[in-house]
Amino acid sequence: MAILNSGDVVSSATENGGGEFVDLDRLRRRKSRSDSNDNSPSDDLGPPDDVRDRIDSVVNDDAQGTANLAGDTEIRETGGGRGGGEGRGNAEATFTYRPSVPAHRRARESPLSSDAIFKQSHAGLFNLCVVVLIAVNSRLIIENLMKYGWLIRTDFWFSSRSLRDWPLFMCCISLSIFPLAAFTVEKLVLQKYISEPVVIFLHIIITMTEVLYPVYVTLRCDSAFLSGVTLMLLTCIVWLKLVSYAHTSYDIRSLANAADKANPEVSYYVSLKSLGYFMVAPTLCYQPSYPRSACIRKGWVARQFAKLVIFTGFMGFIIEQYINPIVRNSKHPLKGDLLYAIERVLKLSVPNLYVWLCMFYCFFHLWLNILAELLCFGDREFYKDWWNAKSVGDYWRMWNMPVHKWMVRHIYFPCLRSKIPKTLAIIIAFLVSAVFHELCIAVPCRLFKLWAFLGIMFQVPLVFITNYLQERFGSTVGNMIFWFIFCIFGQPMCVLLYYHDLMNRKGSMS
């Protein structure tokens, strides 16, 4: 199919490969005659009906005419037929504008201008970024291996020293005693053996003991850092679950015992089965029943577990091959040359970002979904699109949904119901989070410098600052500040601070 000249001429391909050449002016005159006499028979010498309709629509539509800045438009129709209904195969029509037809008919913005950039699809640029990211990081990996060799030790995951951490393993197993103690307390109050103040006192004793006991074991044993972090994370999870169990049971009991029941269907009962399911379920908020899925997809679980192994290994590779050498060759960021400290922080930020993203994907997506699938746990909103956070407050509300729901349910709204101002309630919630962040890092390191505590409390002013910047300059500025604070400055700085303080402590002890 070809355009014969620059005039209004159409070449219509036929089924047997031939061509019909039709003048557009003749088509217009013929259409006007057919419009005046709707009952007149169709002209067999004209082009197929579907081709003629498409030509008329293009001629009469300015928007279609300006769609191609080059001045020509190609239209293809498949399966068209003549007026008699017989199939004619693939009918194609191509026309071109005369040189006198205007090529510019309205004001338009460039795709990358500030007014139009967010109205465009950037899928191609995203693919380019992925390709560049893979190419650049592949080069860096090859360069690192050629320069330093294979730095991963054979005892990275397990060594003879790990056998010395058996007290921590026994402590992990013994944590199951505390949910049983909480269940016993609820059973006693259900049978009217103890009063409400005694119930509250016993739950306080149970939750405090559950935290102090692992801290004591970790500090007394010369354990590896990874073993200590695992024990303290498990301790914090059990503590949050115990608080939720006690608080929720108290609320249900209050509603059930109220004289003027707002909901007559509310009843208080104690079930060891529901408590046991809650303690292993991927949630921190207790309720007697949860939404459940229909079945367990064994193949899906196997695929997710394979991803978990792969990404965990990749995370270990980055730590041993990149982060450890950078940290060992650095100085204390608060002692020495400022430019050198900035260079170390920036060099550490990229591998640290990769490890943090792998950690998030492995735990919040893979592990929690595997656990939910095995337990048929239905509500799997473990995170939201925190990468689009417009402020620091949005990030904390979206990146860890189990903890966020716990904070809102058991800290924030109880404070508001107690007439505590909203700002103070936010500070209290961050204070609780800061204490547990410090426990999870300082206790395994046996180093109480409060860097993690101060880092979390520093988020409070950042919440209000980024909220102001979001309102003043829009969501893009707030999102960029969030990424800079967490991934470029905050986390690498904490890694350097804890490493050098830990090395200084070991040096002073030796």
Coordinates of C-alpha atoms in Angstrom, one line a residue:
M1 CA 0.0 0.0 0.0
A2 CA 1.5 3.3 -1.0
I3 CA 0.6 6.9 -1.3
L4 CA 0.8 7.9 -5.0
N5 CA 0.9 11.6 -4.7
S6 CA 0.4 14.5 -2.3
G7 CA -3.2 15.1 -3.3
D8 CA -6.4 13.6 -1.8
V9 CA -5.9 10.2 -3.2
V10 CA -6.6 6.9 -1.4
S11 CA -5.1 3.5 -2.3
S12 CA -7.4 0.8 -1.0
A13 CA -5.9 -2.7 -1.0
T14 CA -8.2 -5.5 -2.0
E15 CA -8.3 -9.1 -1.1
N16 CA -6.4 -10.4 -4.1
G17 CA -3.6 -7.9 -3.7
G18 CA -4.8 -5.3 -6.3
G19 CA -5.6 -1.7 -5.6
E20 CA -8.4 0.8 -6.1
F21 CA -7.5 4.5 -6.4
V22 CA -10.2 6.9 -5.1
D23 CA -10.3 10.6 -5.2
L24 CA -11.4 12.1 -1.8
D25 CA -13.3 15.0 -3.5
R26 CA -15.3 12.5 -5.4
L27 CA -16.0 10.6 -2.1
R28 CA -17.2 13.8 -0.5
R29 CA -19.6 14.6 -3.4
R30 CA -20.9 11.1 -3.4
K31 CA -21.5 11.2 0.4
S32 CA -23.4 14.4 0.1
R33 CA -25.6 12.9 -2.6
S34 CA -26.2 9.8 -0.4
D35 CA -27.1 12.0 2.6
S36 CA -29.8 13.8 0.6
N37 CA -31.2 10.5 -0.6
D38 CA -30.8 7.8 2.1
N39 CA -32.7 5.2 0.1
S40 CA -30.5 5.4 -3.0
P41 CA -28.4 2.3 -3.7
S42 CA -24.8 2.3 -2.8
D43 CA -22.2 2.9 -5.5
D44 CA -20.3 -0.2 -6.2
L45 CA -17.4 1.7 -7.6
G46 CA -16.6 3.3 -4.2
P47 CA -14.4 1.9 -1.5
P48 CA -15.7 -0.4 1.2
D49 CA -18.2 1.0 3.6
D50 CA -15.8 0.7 6.6
V51 CA -13.0 2.4 4.8
R52 CA -15.3 5.3 3.6
D53 CA -16.6 5.8 7.1
R54 CA -13.1 6.0 8.5
I55 CA -12.0 8.5 5.8
D56 CA -15.0 10.7 6.5
S57 CA -14.4 10.6 10.3
V58 CA -10.8 11.6 9.8
V59 CA -11.6 14.4 7.3
N60 CA -14.2 15.9 9.6
D61 CA -12.3 15.5 12.9
D62 CA -9.6 18.1 13.5
A63 CA -8.3 16.3 16.6
Q64 CA -7.6 13.3 14.5
G65 CA -5.9 15.4 11.9
T66 CA -3.6 17.0 14.3
A67 CA -2.6 13.8 16.1
N68 CA 0.4 13.3 13.9
L69 CA 2.7 16.3 13.7
A70 CA 4.4 14.9 10.6
G71 CA 1.1 15.6 8.7
D72 CA 0.1 12.0 7.8
T73 CA -2.1 9.5 9.5
E74 CA -2.4 5.8 8.8
I75 CA -5.6 3.9 9.5
R76 CA -6.0 0.2 9.4
E77 CA -9.2 -1.7 9.4
T78 CA -9.4 -5.5 9.7
G79 CA -12.2 -7.7 8.4
G80 CA -14.1 -4.9 6.5
G81 CA -16.7 -5.8 3.9
R82 CA -18.7 -4.2 1.1
G83 CA -22.4 -3.2 1.3
G84 CA -23.6 -6.7 0.4
G85 CA -22.0 -8.2 3.5
E86 CA -19.4 -10.3 1.8
G87 CA -16.0 -10.4 3.5
R88 CA -13.2 -8.6 1.7
G89 CA -10.2 -9.6 4.0
N90 CA -8.0 -6.9 5.4
A91 CA -8.9 -3.4 4.1
E92 CA -6.3 -0.7 4.6
A93 CA -6.6 3.0 3.9
T94 CA -3.9 5.6 4.0
F95 CA -4.2 9.3 3.2
T96 CA -1.9 12.3 3.6
Y97 CA -2.7 16.0 4.1
R98 CA -1.9 18.6 1.5
P99 CA 1.1 20.8 2.3
S100 CA -1.3 23.7 2.9
V101 CA -3.0 21.9 5.8
P102 CA -1.7 23.5 9.2
A103 CA 0.5 21.2 11.2
H104 CA 0.1 23.2 14.4
R105 CA -3.4 23.9 15.5
R106 CA -3.4 24.4 19.3
A107 CA -1.0 25.2 22.2
R108 CA 0.6 22.2 23.8
E109 CA 3.3 21.5 26.4
S110 CA 6.4 19.4 26.0
P111 CA 6.1 16.0 27.8
L112 CA 8.8 16.9 30.3
S113 CA 7.6 20.4 31.2
S114 CA 6.6 21.1 34.7
D115 CA 2.9 21.3 33.8
A116 CA 2.8 18.0 32.0
I117 CA 5.5 15.8 33.4
F118 CA 3.3 14.1 36.0
K119 CA 0.5 13.5 33.4
Q120 CA 2.8 11.3 31.3
S121 CA 3.6 7.6 31.6
H122 CA 7.2 7.1 32.6
A123 CA 7.3 3.3 32.1
G124 CA 10.1 3.6 29.6
L125 CA 12.3 5.7 31.9
F126 CA 11.6 3.3 34.7
N127 CA 12.9 0.4 32.6
L128 CA 15.9 2.5 31.7
C129 CA 16.7 3.1 35.4
V130 CA 16.4 -0.6 36.1
V131 CA 18.8 -1.5 33.2
V132 CA 21.3 1.2 34.4
L133 CA 21.0 0.1 38.0
I134 CA 21.7 -3.5 37.0
A135 CA 24.6 -2.5 34.8
V136 CA 26.2 -0.2 37.3
N137 CA 25.9 -2.6 40.3
S138 CA 27.2 -5.5 38.2
R139 CA 30.3 -3.5 37.4
L140 CA 30.7 -2.6 41.1
I141 CA 30.4 -6.2 42.2
I142 CA 33.0 -7.4 39.6
E143 CA 35.3 -4.6 40.6
N144 CA 35.0 -5.4 44.3
L145 CA 35.7 -9.1 43.7
M146 CA 38.7 -8.3 41.5
K147 CA 40.1 -5.9 44.1
Y148 CA 39.3 -7.6 47.4
G149 CA 38.5 -11.2 46.5
W150 CA 35.8 -13.3 48.2
L151 CA 35.4 -11.9 51.7
I152 CA 32.5 -14.1 52.9
R153 CA 33.7 -16.5 55.6
T154 CA 32.5 -20.1 55.8
D155 CA 31.3 -19.5 59.3
F156 CA 29.1 -16.5 58.4
W157 CA 25.8 -18.3 59.2
F158 CA 26.9 -20.8 61.8
S159 CA 30.2 -21.5 63.7
S160 CA 31.4 -23.2 66.8
R161 CA 30.9 -19.9 68.7
S162 CA 27.1 -20.2 67.9
L163 CA 27.0 -23.2 70.2
R164 CA 27.9 -20.9 73.1
D165 CA 24.6 -19.1 72.6
W166 CA 22.5 -22.0 73.9
P167 CA 21.3 -19.9 76.9
L168 CA 19.7 -17.5 74.5
F169 CA 18.0 -20.3 72.7
M170 CA 16.7 -21.7 75.9
C171 CA 15.5 -18.2 76.9
C172 CA 13.6 -18.0 73.6
I173 CA 11.8 -21.3 74.3
S174 CA 11.0 -20.2 77.9
L175 CA 9.2 -17.1 76.7
S176 CA 6.1 -19.3 76.1
I177 CA 5.6 -19.3 79.9
F178 CA 4.5 -15.7 80.0
P179 CA 1.4 -16.1 77.7
L180 CA 0.4 -19.1 79.8
A181 CA 0.7 -16.9 82.9
A182 CA -1.5 -14.2 81.3
F183 CA -4.0 -16.8 80.3
T184 CA -4.1 -18.0 83.9
V185 CA -4.8 -14.5 85.2
E186 CA -7.7 -14.0 82.7
K187 CA -9.1 -17.4 83.7
L188 CA -9.0 -16.5 87.4
V189 CA -10.8 -13.2 86.9
L190 CA -13.4 -14.9 84.7
Q191 CA -14.2 -17.2 87.6
K192 CA -14.3 -14.2 90.1
Y193 CA -11.3 -15.4 92.1
I194 CA -9.4 -12.1 91.9
S195 CA -10.5 -8.5 91.6
E196 CA -9.8 -6.1 88.7
P197 CA -6.9 -4.2 90.4
V198 CA -5.2 -7.5 91.1
V199 CA -5.6 -8.4 87.5
I200 CA -3.9 -5.2 86.4
F201 CA -1.1 -5.6 88.9
L202 CA -0.4 -9.2 87.8
H203 CA -0.3 -8.3 84.1
I204 CA 2.2 -5.5 84.8
I205 CA 4.4 -8.0 86.7
I206 CA 4.2 -10.5 83.8
T207 CA 5.0 -8.0 81.1
M208 CA 7.9 -6.4 83.0
T209 CA 9.4 -9.9 83.8
E210 CA 9.1 -10.9 80.2
V211 CA 11.3 -8.0 79.2
L212 CA 13.9 -8.0 82.0
Y213 CA 14.5 -11.7 81.9
P214 CA 15.9 -11.8 78.3
V215 CA 17.8 -8.6 78.9
Y216 CA 19.6 -10.2 81.9
V217 CA 20.4 -13.4 80.0
T218 CA 21.8 -11.5 77.0
L219 CA 24.0 -9.3 79.2
R220 CA 25.3 -12.2 81.2
C221 CA 26.2 -14.4 78.1
D222 CA 29.0 -13.6 75.7
S223 CA 26.8 -14.2 72.7
A224 CA 27.0 -13.2 69.1
F225 CA 25.4 -10.0 68.0
L226 CA 22.9 -11.7 65.7
S227 CA 21.8 -14.1 68.4
G228 CA 21.2 -11.2 70.8
V229 CA 19.2 -9.2 68.3
T230 CA 17.1 -12.2 67.5
L231 CA 16.3 -12.8 71.2
M232 CA 15.5 -9.1 71.8
L233 CA 13.2 -8.9 68.7
L234 CA 11.3 -11.9 69.9
T235 CA 11.1 -10.5 73.4
C236 CA 9.6 -7.2 72.1
I237 CA 7.1 -9.0 69.9
V238 CA 5.9 -11.2 72.9
W239 CA 5.7 -8.1 75.1
L240 CA 3.5 -6.2 72.5
K241 CA 1.3 -9.3 72.2
L242 CA 0.9 -9.6 76.0
V243 CA 0.0 -6.0 76.4
S244 CA -2.6 -6.3 73.6
Y245 CA -4.0 -9.4 75.1
A246 CA -4.4 -7.9 78.6
H247 CA -5.7 -4.5 77.3
T248 CA -8.2 -6.1 74.9
S249 CA -9.4 -8.6 77.5
Y250 CA -9.9 -5.8 80.0
D251 CA -12.0 -3.8 77.4
I252 CA -14.2 -6.8 76.5
R253 CA -14.7 -7.6 80.1
S254 CA -15.7 -4.0 80.8
L255 CA -18.2 -4.0 78.0
A256 CA -19.6 -7.4 79.1
N257 CA -20.0 -6.3 82.7
A258 CA -21.4 -2.9 82.0
A259 CA -25.0 -2.3 83.3
D260 CA -26.1 -0.5 80.2
K261 CA -24.5 -2.6 77.5
A262 CA -24.1 -0.8 74.2
N263 CA -23.8 -4.1 72.4
P264 CA -25.7 -7.0 74.0
E265 CA -23.9 -9.5 71.8
V266 CA -20.5 -8.7 73.6
S267 CA -19.5 -11.6 75.8
Y268 CA -16.3 -12.2 77.7
Y269 CA -14.7 -15.7 77.5
V270 CA -11.2 -17.0 77.8
S271 CA -9.9 -19.4 75.2
L272 CA -6.4 -21.0 75.3
K273 CA -6.8 -21.9 71.6
S274 CA -7.5 -18.3 70.5
L275 CA -4.5 -17.1 72.6
G276 CA -2.2 -19.7 71.2
Y277 CA -3.2 -18.8 67.6
F278 CA -2.7 -15.1 68.4
M279 CA 0.8 -15.7 69.8
V280 CA 2.0 -17.2 66.5
A281 CA -0.1 -15.2 64.1
P282 CA 1.5 -12.3 62.1
T283 CA -0.3 -9.6 64.1
L284 CA 0.3 -7.7 67.4
C285 CA -3.4 -6.9 68.1
Y286 CA -5.4 -9.5 69.9
Q287 CA -9.0 -10.3 69.0
P288 CA -11.0 -13.5 69.7
S289 CA -11.2 -14.3 66.0
Y290 CA -9.6 -13.2 62.7
P291 CA -10.5 -13.3 59.0
R292 CA -9.2 -16.6 57.6
S293 CA -8.2 -17.8 54.1
A294 CA -9.8 -20.9 52.6
C295 CA -6.7 -23.1 52.1
I296 CA -2.9 -23.4 52.2
R297 CA -1.2 -23.0 48.8
K298 CA 1.7 -25.3 49.2
G299 CA 3.3 -24.4 45.9
W300 CA 3.1 -20.7 46.6
V301 CA 4.7 -21.2 50.1
A302 CA 7.6 -23.1 48.5
R303 CA 8.2 -20.3 46.0
Q304 CA 8.1 -17.6 48.7
F305 CA 10.5 -19.7 50.9
A306 CA 12.9 -20.0 48.0
K307 CA 12.8 -16.2 47.5
L308 CA 13.4 -15.8 51.2
V309 CA 16.6 -18.0 51.1
I310 CA 17.9 -16.1 48.0
F311 CA 17.3 -12.6 49.3
T312 CA 18.7 -13.5 52.7
G313 CA 21.9 -14.8 51.1
F314 CA 22.1 -11.6 49.0
M315 CA 21.8 -9.6 52.1
G316 CA 24.6 -11.5 53.8
F317 CA 26.7 -11.0 50.7
I318 CA 26.3 -7.2 50.8
I319 CA 27.1 -7.1 54.5
E320 CA 30.3 -9.2 54.3
Q321 CA 31.5 -8.0 50.9
Y322 CA 30.7 -4.2 51.2
I323 CA 29.5 -2.9 54.6
N324 CA 32.1 -4.6 56.9
P325 CA 35.1 -3.4 54.9
I326 CA 33.7 0.1 54.7
V327 CA 33.0 0.2 58.4
R328 CA 36.4 -1.3 59.4
N329 CA 38.3 1.3 57.3
S330 CA 36.4 4.2 58.7
K331 CA 36.8 6.5 61.7
H332 CA 34.4 7.7 64.3
P333 CA 32.0 10.1 62.5
L334 CA 32.0 12.5 65.4
K335 CA 35.8 12.5 65.9
G336 CA 38.0 13.7 63.2
D337 CA 37.7 15.3 59.7
L338 CA 34.2 16.3 58.8
L339 CA 34.6 15.8 55.1
Y340 CA 36.0 12.3 55.7
A341 CA 33.0 11.4 57.8
I342 CA 30.6 12.7 55.1
E343 CA 32.5 10.6 52.5
R344 CA 32.2 7.4 54.7
V345 CA 28.5 8.0 55.3
L346 CA 27.8 8.5 51.6
K347 CA 29.9 5.5 50.6
L348 CA 28.0 3.3 53.2
S349 CA 24.6 4.6 52.3
V350 CA 24.1 2.6 49.1
P351 CA 25.0 -0.9 50.4
N352 CA 23.1 0.0 53.6
L353 CA 20.0 0.9 51.5
Y354 CA 20.2 -2.4 49.7
V355 CA 20.4 -4.3 52.9
W356 CA 17.5 -2.4 54.4
L357 CA 15.3 -2.9 51.4
C358 CA 16.2 -6.7 51.4
M359 CA 15.4 -6.9 55.1
F360 CA 12.0 -5.2 54.5
Y361 CA 11.2 -7.5 51.6
C362 CA 12.3 -10.7 53.4
F363 CA 10.5 -10.0 56.7
F364 CA 7.4 -7.9 55.9
H365 CA 6.6 -9.4 52.6
L366 CA 8.0 -12.9 52.4
W367 CA 8.2 -14.2 56.0
L368 CA 4.9 -12.6 57.2
N369 CA 3.0 -13.8 54.1
I370 CA 4.5 -17.3 54.5
L371 CA 3.4 -17.4 58.1
A372 CA 0.0 -16.0 57.2
E373 CA -0.5 -18.6 54.5
L374 CA 0.5 -21.5 56.9
L375 CA -1.9 -20.2 59.5
C376 CA -4.7 -19.2 57.0
F377 CA -4.5 -15.7 58.4
G378 CA -6.6 -13.5 56.1
D379 CA -5.6 -9.9 56.8
R380 CA -2.2 -9.5 55.1
E381 CA -1.9 -5.8 55.0
F382 CA 1.6 -5.9 56.6
Y383 CA 2.7 -2.7 54.9
K384 CA 1.4 0.0 52.6
D385 CA 3.2 2.0 49.9
W386 CA 5.5 3.7 52.3
W387 CA 8.0 4.4 49.4
N388 CA 5.5 7.1 48.3
A389 CA 5.4 8.7 51.8
K390 CA 5.0 12.4 51.6
S391 CA 6.3 13.1 55.1
V392 CA 8.0 11.3 57.9
G393 CA 4.6 10.8 59.6
D394 CA 3.3 9.1 56.5
Y395 CA 6.3 6.7 56.5
W396 CA 5.7 5.6 60.1
R397 CA 2.0 5.1 59.4
M398 CA 2.6 2.9 56.4
W399 CA 5.8 0.9 56.6
N400 CA 5.1 -1.4 59.6
M401 CA 1.4 -1.9 59.8
P402 CA 1.3 -4.4 62.7
V403 CA 3.2 -2.0 65.0
H404 CA 1.2 1.0 63.7
K405 CA -2.1 -0.7 64.4
W406 CA -0.8 -1.6 67.9
M407 CA 0.3 1.9 68.6
V408 CA -3.0 3.4 67.5
R409 CA -5.0 0.8 69.4
H410 CA -3.1 0.7 72.7
I411 CA -1.2 4.0 73.0
Y412 CA -2.5 6.8 70.8
F413 CA -6.3 6.6 71.2
P414 CA -6.2 5.6 74.9
C415 CA -4.2 8.8 75.4
L416 CA -6.7 10.8 73.5
R417 CA -9.6 9.3 75.5
S418 CA -7.7 10.3 78.6
K419 CA -7.8 13.9 77.4
I420 CA -4.1 14.0 76.6
P421 CA -3.3 16.5 73.8
K422 CA -2.7 15.0 70.3
T423 CA 0.9 16.2 70.1
L424 CA 1.7 14.7 73.5
A425 CA 0.1 11.4 72.5
I426 CA 2.4 11.3 69.4
I427 CA 5.4 12.0 71.6
I428 CA 4.4 9.1 73.9
A429 CA 4.0 6.7 71.0
F430 CA 7.4 7.6 69.7
L431 CA 8.9 7.3 73.2
V432 CA 7.6 3.7 73.5
S433 CA 9.1 3.0 70.0
A434 CA 12.4 4.6 70.9
V435 CA 12.8 2.5 74.1
F436 CA 12.3 -0.8 72.2
H437 CA 14.6 0.3 69.4
E438 CA 17.3 1.0 72.0
L439 CA 16.7 -2.4 73.7
C440 CA 17.0 -4.3 70.4
I441 CA 20.4 -2.7 69.5
A442 CA 22.0 -1.6 72.8
V443 CA 21.5 -4.9 74.7
P444 CA 23.1 -7.2 72.1
C445 CA 25.9 -4.7 71.7
R446 CA 26.1 -4.2 75.5
L447 CA 26.5 -0.6 74.7
F448 CA 24.1 2.0 76.1
K449 CA 24.9 5.2 74.1
L450 CA 21.2 6.0 73.3
W451 CA 21.9 6.5 69.6
A452 CA 18.9 4.5 68.6
F453 CA 16.7 6.2 71.2
L454 CA 17.8 9.6 70.1
G455 CA 17.3 8.7 66.4
I456 CA 13.7 7.7 67.0
M457 CA 12.9 10.7 69.1
F458 CA 14.4 12.9 66.5
Q459 CA 11.5 11.8 64.2
V460 CA 9.1 13.8 66.3
P461 CA 10.2 17.3 65.1
L462 CA 10.8 15.8 61.6
V463 CA 7.1 14.8 61.5
F464 CA 6.0 18.4 62.0
I465 CA 8.7 19.8 59.7
T466 CA 7.9 17.5 56.8
N467 CA 4.2 18.1 57.3
Y468 CA 4.8 21.8 56.9
L469 CA 7.0 21.3 53.8
Q470 CA 4.4 19.0 52.3
E471 CA 1.7 21.7 52.7
R472 CA 4.1 24.5 51.5
F473 CA 5.9 22.8 48.6
G474 CA 3.9 19.7 47.8
S475 CA 4.4 16.0 48.2
T476 CA 7.6 15.7 46.1
V477 CA 9.8 17.7 48.5
G478 CA 8.5 15.7 51.5
N479 CA 9.2 12.4 49.8
M480 CA 12.8 13.4 48.9
I481 CA 13.5 14.6 52.5
F482 CA 12.2 11.3 53.8
W483 CA 14.5 9.2 51.5
F484 CA 17.5 11.4 52.4
I485 CA 17.0 11.3 56.2
F486 CA 16.4 7.5 56.4
C487 CA 18.7 6.1 53.7
I488 CA 21.4 8.6 53.0
F489 CA 22.1 10.1 56.4
G490 CA 20.2 8.4 59.3
Q491 CA 20.9 4.7 59.0
P492 CA 24.6 4.9 57.8
M493 CA 25.4 7.3 60.6
C494 CA 23.9 5.0 63.2
V495 CA 25.8 2.0 61.9
L496 CA 29.1 4.0 62.1
L497 CA 28.4 5.3 65.6
Y498 CA 27.5 1.9 67.1
Y499 CA 30.4 0.1 65.3
H500 CA 33.1 2.5 66.6
D501 CA 31.7 2.8 70.1
L502 CA 31.6 -1.0 70.2
M503 CA 35.2 -1.3 69.0
N504 CA 36.3 1.3 71.5
R505 CA 34.5 -0.6 74.3
K506 CA 36.2 -3.9 73.3
G507 CA 39.6 -2.1 73.1
S508 CA 39.2 -0.6 76.5
M509 CA 38.2 -4.0 78.0
S510 CA 41.2 -5.8 76.4

